[in-house]
mmCIF file of C-alpha atoms in Angstrom:
data_model
loop_
_atom_site.group_PDB
_atom_site.id
_atom_site.type_symbol
_atom_site.label_atom_id
_atom_site.label_comp_id
_atom_site.label_asym_id
_atom_site.label_seq_id
_atom_site.Cartn_x
_atom_site.Cartn_y
_atom_site.Cartn_z
ATOM 1 C CA MET Z 9 118.022 110.847 96.457
ATOM 2 C CA SER Z 10 115.646 108.317 94.863
ATOM 3 C CA LEU Z 11 113.276 109.173 92.012
ATOM 4 C CA ARG Z 12 110.256 108.610 94.256
ATOM 5 C CA ASN Z 13 111.569 111.004 96.947
ATOM 6 C CA MET Z 14 112.439 113.612 94.317
ATOM 7 C CA ALA Z 15 108.983 113.277 92.784
ATOM 8 C CA SER Z 16 107.280 113.538 96.175
ATOM 9 C CA ARG Z 17 109.180 116.725 97.058
ATOM 10 C CA HIS Z 18 108.423 118.180 93.638
ATOM 11 C CA TYR Z 19 104.675 117.477 93.964
ATOM 12 C CA THR Z 20 104.511 118.947 97.487
ATOM 13 C CA ALA Z 21 106.227 122.132 96.360
ATOM 14 C CA LEU Z 22 103.984 122.377 93.315
ATOM 15 C CA ARG Z 23 100.800 122.132 95.395
ATOM 16 C CA ALA Z 24 102.025 124.866 97.732
ATOM 17 C CA LEU Z 25 102.829 127.136 94.791
ATOM 18 C CA ILE Z 26 99.460 126.597 93.126
ATOM 19 C CA ASN Z 27 97.670 127.567 96.330
ATOM 20 C CA VAL Z 28 99.136 131.058 95.862
ATOM 21 C CA TYR Z 29 99.194 131.416 92.094
ATOM 22 C CA GLN Z 30 96.698 130.233 89.517
ATOM 23 C CA ILE Z 31 97.878 127.664 87.017
ATOM 24 C CA ASN Z 32 98.238 129.013 83.516
ATOM 25 C CA THR Z 33 95.735 127.528 81.141
ATOM 26 C CA ILE Z 34 97.167 124.628 79.175
ATOM 27 C CA GLN Z 35 95.990 124.633 75.601
ATOM 28 C CA PRO Z 36 94.263 121.399 74.612
ATOM 29 C CA VAL Z 37 95.807 119.280 71.898
ATOM 30 C CA ARG Z 38 93.880 117.927 68.969
ATOM 31 C CA ALA Z 39 92.522 114.455 69.396
ATOM 32 C CA ARG Z 40 94.237 111.637 67.554
ATOM 33 C CA PHE Z 41 92.311 108.829 69.212
ATOM 34 C CA THR Z 42 88.714 107.741 69.539
ATOM 35 C CA PRO Z 43 87.059 107.644 72.989
ATOM 36 C CA HIS Z 44 86.806 103.861 73.133
ATOM 37 C CA GLN Z 45 90.585 103.444 72.961
ATOM 38 C CA ILE Z 46 91.109 104.201 76.647
ATOM 39 C CA ARG Z 47 89.045 102.788 79.472
ATOM 40 C CA ILE Z 48 89.554 102.747 83.189
ATOM 41 C CA THR Z 49 88.234 100.524 85.969
ATOM 42 C CA THR Z 50 87.142 101.776 89.363
ATOM 43 C CA ASN Z 51 87.256 98.654 91.500
ATOM 44 C CA ARG Z 52 89.517 100.463 93.980
ATOM 45 C CA PHE Z 53 86.362 102.136 95.291
ATOM 46 C CA HIS Z 54 83.017 100.646 96.140
ATOM 47 C CA ASN Z 55 79.826 101.696 97.872
ATOM 48 C CA THR Z 56 81.041 103.120 101.164
ATOM 49 C CA SER Z 57 77.729 103.309 102.967
ATOM 50 C CA THR Z 58 77.935 102.157 106.544
ATOM 51 C CA ASP Z 59 76.839 98.585 105.955
ATOM 52 C CA SER Z 60 77.653 97.501 109.468
ATOM 53 C CA SER Z 61 75.165 100.014 110.832
ATOM 54 C CA LYS Z 62 72.305 97.993 109.365
ATOM 55 C CA SER Z 63 72.873 95.230 111.896
ATOM 56 C CA HIS Z 64 72.531 97.766 114.702
ATOM 57 C CA SER Z 65 69.477 99.660 113.494
ATOM 58 C CA ALA Z 66 68.009 99.439 116.981
ATOM 59 C CA HIS Z 67 70.912 101.577 118.216
ATOM 60 C CA ASN Z 68 70.570 104.354 115.656
ATOM 61 C CA LYS Z 69 68.941 106.647 118.204
ATOM 62 C CA SER Z 70 71.385 109.238 119.547
ATOM 63 C CA GLU Z 71 71.732 107.794 123.013
ATOM 64 C CA CYS Z 72 74.134 105.407 124.712
ATOM 65 C CA TRP Z 73 73.101 101.773 124.399
ATOM 66 C CA ARG Z 74 74.022 101.092 128.035
ATOM 67 C CA CYS Z 75 73.257 104.184 130.142
ATOM 68 C CA HIS Z 76 70.918 105.944 127.649
ATOM 69 C CA THR Z 77 72.770 109.260 127.981
ATOM 70 C CA PRO Z 78 72.172 111.440 124.884
ATOM 71 C CA LEU Z 79 75.096 111.431 122.460
ATOM 72 C CA THR Z 80 75.875 115.018 121.522
ATOM 73 C CA ALA Z 81 79.353 114.707 119.952
ATOM 74 C CA PRO Z 82 79.252 114.703 116.125
ATOM 75 C CA SER Z 83 81.045 111.358 115.852
ATOM 76 C CA LYS Z 84 78.842 109.458 118.348
ATOM 77 C CA LEU Z 85 81.529 106.761 118.573
ATOM 78 C CA HIS Z 86 81.525 106.485 122.359
ATOM 79 C CA CYS Z 87 79.478 107.568 125.362
ATOM 80 C CA GLU Z 88 80.594 110.935 126.686
ATOM 81 C CA LYS Z 89 79.463 110.230 130.239
ATOM 82 C CA THR Z 90 82.635 109.765 132.309
ATOM 83 C CA ILE Z 91 81.349 106.927 134.473
ATOM 84 C CA CYS Z 92 80.137 105.058 131.368
ATOM 85 C CA GLY Z 93 82.269 105.856 128.294
ATOM 86 C CA VAL Z 94 81.409 102.666 126.438
ATOM 87 C CA VAL Z 95 82.070 102.292 122.709
ATOM 88 C CA GLN Z 96 78.906 102.711 120.673
ATOM 89 C CA PRO Z 97 77.712 100.657 117.692
ATOM 90 C CA VAL Z 98 78.402 101.960 114.197
ATOM 91 C CA ARG Z 99 75.596 104.343 113.291
ATOM 92 C CA ASP Z 100 74.100 105.328 109.982
ATOM 93 C CA GLN Z 101 76.040 108.538 109.353
ATOM 94 C CA SER Z 102 78.353 109.860 106.680
ATOM 95 C CA TYR Z 103 82.117 109.831 106.910
ATOM 96 C CA PHE Z 104 82.022 113.607 107.176
ATOM 97 C CA GLU Z 105 79.754 113.375 110.218
ATOM 98 C CA THR Z 106 82.139 110.872 111.777
ATOM 99 C CA PHE Z 107 84.819 113.576 111.865
ATOM 100 C CA GLY Z 108 82.421 116.413 112.683
ATOM 101 C CA LEU Z 109 82.944 117.942 109.246
ATOM 102 C CA LYS Z 110 80.560 119.693 106.901
ATOM 103 C CA GLU Z 111 80.185 117.793 103.649
ATOM 104 C CA GLY Z 112 82.470 119.348 101.048
ATOM 105 C CA PHE Z 113 85.384 118.527 98.782
ATOM 106 C CA GLU Z 114 87.758 120.797 100.688
ATOM 107 C CA VAL Z 115 88.800 118.961 103.851
ATOM 108 C CA PRO Z 116 91.080 120.257 106.660
ATOM 109 C CA LEU Z 117 93.471 117.300 106.493
ATOM 110 C CA ARG Z 118 95.578 118.220 109.513
ATOM 111 C CA ASP Z 119 92.544 118.724 111.766
ATOM 112 C CA MET Z 120 90.952 115.529 110.447
ATOM 113 C CA HIS Z 121 94.113 113.567 111.204
ATOM 114 C CA SER Z 122 94.165 114.913 114.757
ATOM 115 C CA THR Z 123 90.515 113.936 115.227
ATOM 116 C CA PHE Z 124 91.220 110.507 113.768
ATOM 117 C CA ILE Z 125 93.981 109.832 116.317
ATOM 118 C CA LYS Z 126 91.815 110.993 119.223
ATOM 119 C CA LEU Z 127 88.841 108.881 118.147
ATOM 120 C CA GLN Z 128 90.949 105.781 117.570
ATOM 121 C CA ARG Z 129 92.259 106.049 121.110
ATOM 122 C CA LYS Z 130 88.660 105.943 122.316
ATOM 123 C CA VAL Z 131 87.416 103.037 120.219
ATOM 124 C CA HIS Z 132 90.429 100.858 119.399
ATOM 125 C CA PRO Z 133 89.891 97.198 120.369
ATOM 126 C CA ASP Z 134 93.091 97.228 122.452
ATOM 127 C CA GLY Z 135 91.427 99.736 124.752
ATOM 128 C CA VAL Z 136 88.437 97.549 125.606
ATOM 129 C CA VAL Z 137 90.216 94.325 126.523
ATOM 130 C CA GLY Z 138 88.386 92.685 129.395
ATOM 131 C CA ARG Z 139 85.091 94.452 128.720
ATOM 132 C CA SER Z 140 81.860 92.832 127.564
ATOM 133 C CA ASP Z 141 81.591 90.888 124.334
ATOM 134 C CA THR Z 142 79.092 93.481 123.118
ATOM 135 C CA GLU Z 143 81.445 96.412 123.582
ATOM 136 C CA ARG Z 144 84.418 94.551 122.102
ATOM 137 C CA SER Z 145 82.306 93.776 119.040
ATOM 138 C CA PHE Z 146 81.322 97.439 118.745
ATOM 139 C CA ALA Z 147 84.977 98.493 119.117
ATOM 140 C CA ASP Z 148 86.080 96.199 116.290
ATOM 141 C CA ALA Z 149 83.388 97.636 113.999
ATOM 142 C CA GLN Z 150 83.994 101.268 114.990
ATOM 143 C CA SER Z 151 87.769 101.047 114.580
ATOM 144 C CA SER Z 152 87.399 99.453 111.151
ATOM 145 C CA GLN Z 153 84.794 102.003 110.059
ATOM 146 C CA LEU Z 154 86.898 104.888 111.328
ATOM 147 C CA ASN Z 155 89.921 103.658 109.357
ATOM 148 C CA LYS Z 156 87.800 103.361 106.220
ATOM 149 C CA ALA Z 157 86.315 106.836 106.660
ATOM 150 C CA TYR Z 158 89.761 108.368 107.153
ATOM 151 C CA GLU Z 159 91.297 106.641 104.142
ATOM 152 C CA VAL Z 160 88.418 107.698 101.880
ATOM 153 C CA LEU Z 161 88.332 111.358 102.942
ATOM 154 C CA ARG Z 162 92.088 111.951 103.010
ATOM 155 C CA ASP Z 163 92.488 111.181 99.288
ATOM 156 C CA PRO Z 164 90.961 113.613 96.746
ATOM 157 C CA LEU Z 165 89.915 110.895 94.300
ATOM 158 C CA THR Z 166 88.202 108.571 96.774
ATOM 159 C CA ARG Z 167 86.670 111.625 98.473
ATOM 160 C CA ALA Z 168 85.137 112.722 95.169
ATOM 161 C CA LEU Z 169 83.845 109.218 94.437
ATOM 162 C CA TYR Z 170 82.350 109.020 97.916
ATOM 163 C CA MET Z 171 80.623 112.401 97.607
ATOM 164 C CA LEU Z 172 79.128 111.390 94.275
ATOM 165 C CA ASN Z 173 77.970 108.164 95.898
ATOM 166 C CA LEU Z 174 76.235 110.139 98.650
ATOM 167 C CA HIS Z 175 74.221 111.895 95.959
ATOM 168 C CA GLY Z 176 73.286 108.709 94.135
ATOM 169 C CA ILE Z 177 75.881 109.064 91.376
ATOM 170 C CA GLN Z 178 78.169 106.135 90.685
ATOM 171 C CA ILE Z 179 80.938 105.732 88.166
ATOM 172 C CA SER Z 180 80.852 102.351 86.465
ATOM 173 C CA GLU Z 181 83.674 99.859 86.810
ATOM 174 C CA SER Z 182 84.676 100.549 83.219
ATOM 175 C CA GLU Z 183 84.477 104.228 82.367
ATOM 176 C CA SER Z 184 85.445 105.835 79.051
ATOM 177 C CA LEU Z 185 86.898 109.239 78.343
ATOM 178 C CA THR Z 186 84.550 110.944 75.904
ATOM 179 C CA ASN Z 187 86.271 114.343 75.652
ATOM 180 C CA PRO Z 188 88.606 114.057 72.626
ATOM 181 C CA ASP Z 189 90.969 116.801 73.821
ATOM 182 C CA LEU Z 190 91.298 115.207 77.235
ATOM 183 C CA LEU Z 191 91.781 111.797 75.647
ATOM 184 C CA ALA Z 192 94.590 113.145 73.499
ATOM 185 C CA ALA Z 193 96.233 114.813 76.514
ATOM 186 C CA VAL Z 194 96.181 111.526 78.431
ATOM 187 C CA MET Z 195 97.700 109.670 75.496
ATOM 188 C CA ASP Z 196 100.399 112.320 75.066
ATOM 189 C CA ILE Z 197 101.506 111.977 78.690
ATOM 190 C CA ARG Z 198 101.422 108.209 78.421
ATOM 191 C CA GLU Z 199 103.614 108.302 75.310
ATOM 192 C CA ASP Z 200 106.048 110.751 76.952
ATOM 193 C CA LEU Z 201 106.375 108.450 79.953
ATOM 194 C CA GLU Z 202 106.881 105.351 77.826
ATOM 195 C CA SER Z 203 109.587 107.078 75.798
ATOM 196 C CA ALA Z 204 111.378 108.565 78.837
ATOM 197 C CA GLU Z 205 114.910 107.265 79.387
ATOM 198 C CA THR Z 206 116.143 109.250 82.402
ATOM 199 C CA ASP Z 207 114.850 110.337 85.818
ATOM 200 C CA ASP Z 208 114.883 113.972 84.688
ATOM 201 C CA GLU Z 209 112.609 113.173 81.747
ATOM 202 C CA VAL Z 210 110.221 111.352 84.083
ATOM 203 C CA LEU Z 211 110.138 114.310 86.466
ATOM 204 C CA LYS Z 212 109.182 116.580 83.564
ATOM 205 C CA VAL Z 213 106.286 114.266 82.743
ATOM 206 C CA LYS Z 214 105.302 114.265 86.416
ATOM 207 C CA ALA Z 215 105.280 118.069 86.535
ATOM 208 C CA VAL Z 216 102.786 118.182 83.651
ATOM 209 C CA ASN Z 217 100.639 115.436 85.168
ATOM 210 C CA ASP Z 218 100.626 117.094 88.602
ATOM 211 C CA LYS Z 219 99.385 120.377 87.131
ATOM 212 C CA LYS Z 220 96.518 118.601 85.416
ATOM 213 C CA ARG Z 221 95.666 116.598 88.521
ATOM 214 C CA ILE Z 222 95.634 119.663 90.786
ATOM 215 C CA ARG Z 223 93.569 121.619 88.265
ATOM 216 C CA ALA Z 224 91.006 118.807 88.269
ATOM 217 C CA GLU Z 225 90.922 118.921 92.086
ATOM 218 C CA PHE Z 226 90.287 122.662 92.053
ATOM 219 C CA GLY Z 227 87.539 122.114 89.490
ATOM 220 C CA LEU Z 228 85.965 119.468 91.714
ATOM 221 C CA GLN Z 229 85.912 121.807 94.675
ATOM 222 C CA ASP Z 230 84.102 124.431 92.597
ATOM 223 C CA ALA Z 231 81.661 121.895 91.110
ATOM 224 C CA PHE Z 232 80.729 120.408 94.482
ATOM 225 C CA ASP Z 233 80.380 123.870 96.041
ATOM 226 C CA LYS Z 234 77.901 124.765 93.286
ATOM 227 C CA GLY Z 235 76.065 121.447 93.465
ATOM 228 C CA ASP Z 236 76.972 120.724 89.836
ATOM 229 C CA TYR Z 237 77.224 116.945 90.199
ATOM 230 C CA GLN Z 238 77.408 116.213 86.478
ATOM 231 C CA LYS Z 239 80.478 118.429 86.224
ATOM 232 C CA ALA Z 240 81.860 116.799 89.363
ATOM 233 C CA ARG Z 241 81.322 113.386 87.814
ATOM 234 C CA ASP Z 242 83.183 114.348 84.629
ATOM 235 C CA LEU Z 243 86.083 115.793 86.616
ATOM 236 C CA THR Z 244 86.244 112.696 88.824
ATOM 237 C CA VAL Z 245 86.636 110.502 85.750
ATOM 238 C CA GLU Z 246 89.398 112.846 84.580
ATOM 239 C CA LEU Z 247 91.089 112.787 87.979
ATOM 240 C CA GLN Z 248 91.157 108.994 87.883
ATOM 241 C CA PHE Z 249 93.363 109.116 84.797
ATOM 242 C CA TRP Z 250 95.806 111.667 86.240
ATOM 243 C CA ASP Z 251 95.919 109.685 89.472
ATOM 244 C CA ASN Z 252 96.550 106.497 87.535
ATOM 245 C CA ILE Z 253 99.348 108.093 85.511
ATOM 246 C CA GLY Z 254 100.868 109.341 88.780
ATOM 247 C CA LYS Z 255 101.065 105.764 90.022
ATOM 248 C CA ALA Z 256 102.643 104.670 86.755
ATOM 249 C CA ILE Z 257 105.256 107.407 87.175
ATOM 250 C CA GLU Z 258 106.125 106.135 90.659
ATOM 251 C CA ASP Z 259 106.625 102.630 89.252
ATOM 252 C CA TRP Z 260 108.383 103.790 86.080
ATOM 253 C CA VAL Z 261 110.854 101.424 84.449
ATOM 254 C CA PRO Z 262 112.664 102.485 81.226
ATOM 255 C CA GLY Z 263 110.986 101.051 78.141
ATOM 256 C CA GLN Z 264 108.029 99.578 80.036
ATOM 257 C CA ARG Z 265 104.586 99.908 78.493
ATOM 258 C CA ILE Z 266 102.184 102.009 80.545
ATOM 259 C CA GLU Z 267 98.880 100.321 81.366
ATOM 260 C CA LEU Z 268 96.192 102.696 82.620
ATOM 261 C CA LYS Z 269 94.467 100.267 84.981
ATOM 262 C CA HIS Z 270 93.701 100.321 88.703
#
């Protein structure tokens, strides 16, 4: 079994275990580095507002653009009238609204995936071949927007960044860790990974990193539930580092220097 498959199975099992038992508190280590020594970029995520909806502002009313039937489904991606059923333009709504979800960090991933498949069947460009240019254009935009919404909400990090964005909070492209204990913990894991020589040693590093990443996710859920967006912002910055280290673990090569960049 490959290292990546072993790591994936280990992480899945760890998440299931933590859902039943609380993670023991990990004692912080003393800082040996100054905050400016580690920075991280966030160009993997940008403003995810529905830009394409601006070009269809005339269609933002909740009714079908062709038959004017009221659109009552949360997604509003297509007309629900059987004899019409045309794909609608992208509307100015959140990604959560697209899937009929209440805004929150905890997302029912299985249900969202099922909804995603059903909606794509309704709006995919392949399903409107031979229809009007207008509807084909709407289908292209809706399918693209639906893919983007799904990819953002299915991942805890991009979901957190998106939720902060909805509340007017953005993390700059170059963000520093200012907590000295957290900074030291990140550097310790980085050093352990760089010095690892075997798959077993890498898996031990991954186990530590996964615990920290999952703890940050639990903290984000609590912060967003309480409307504590400053705390959510701090935890999102932290999660970026654990997520970044996780990617470095997947690409681990003995003796290779670890660069914490997106």
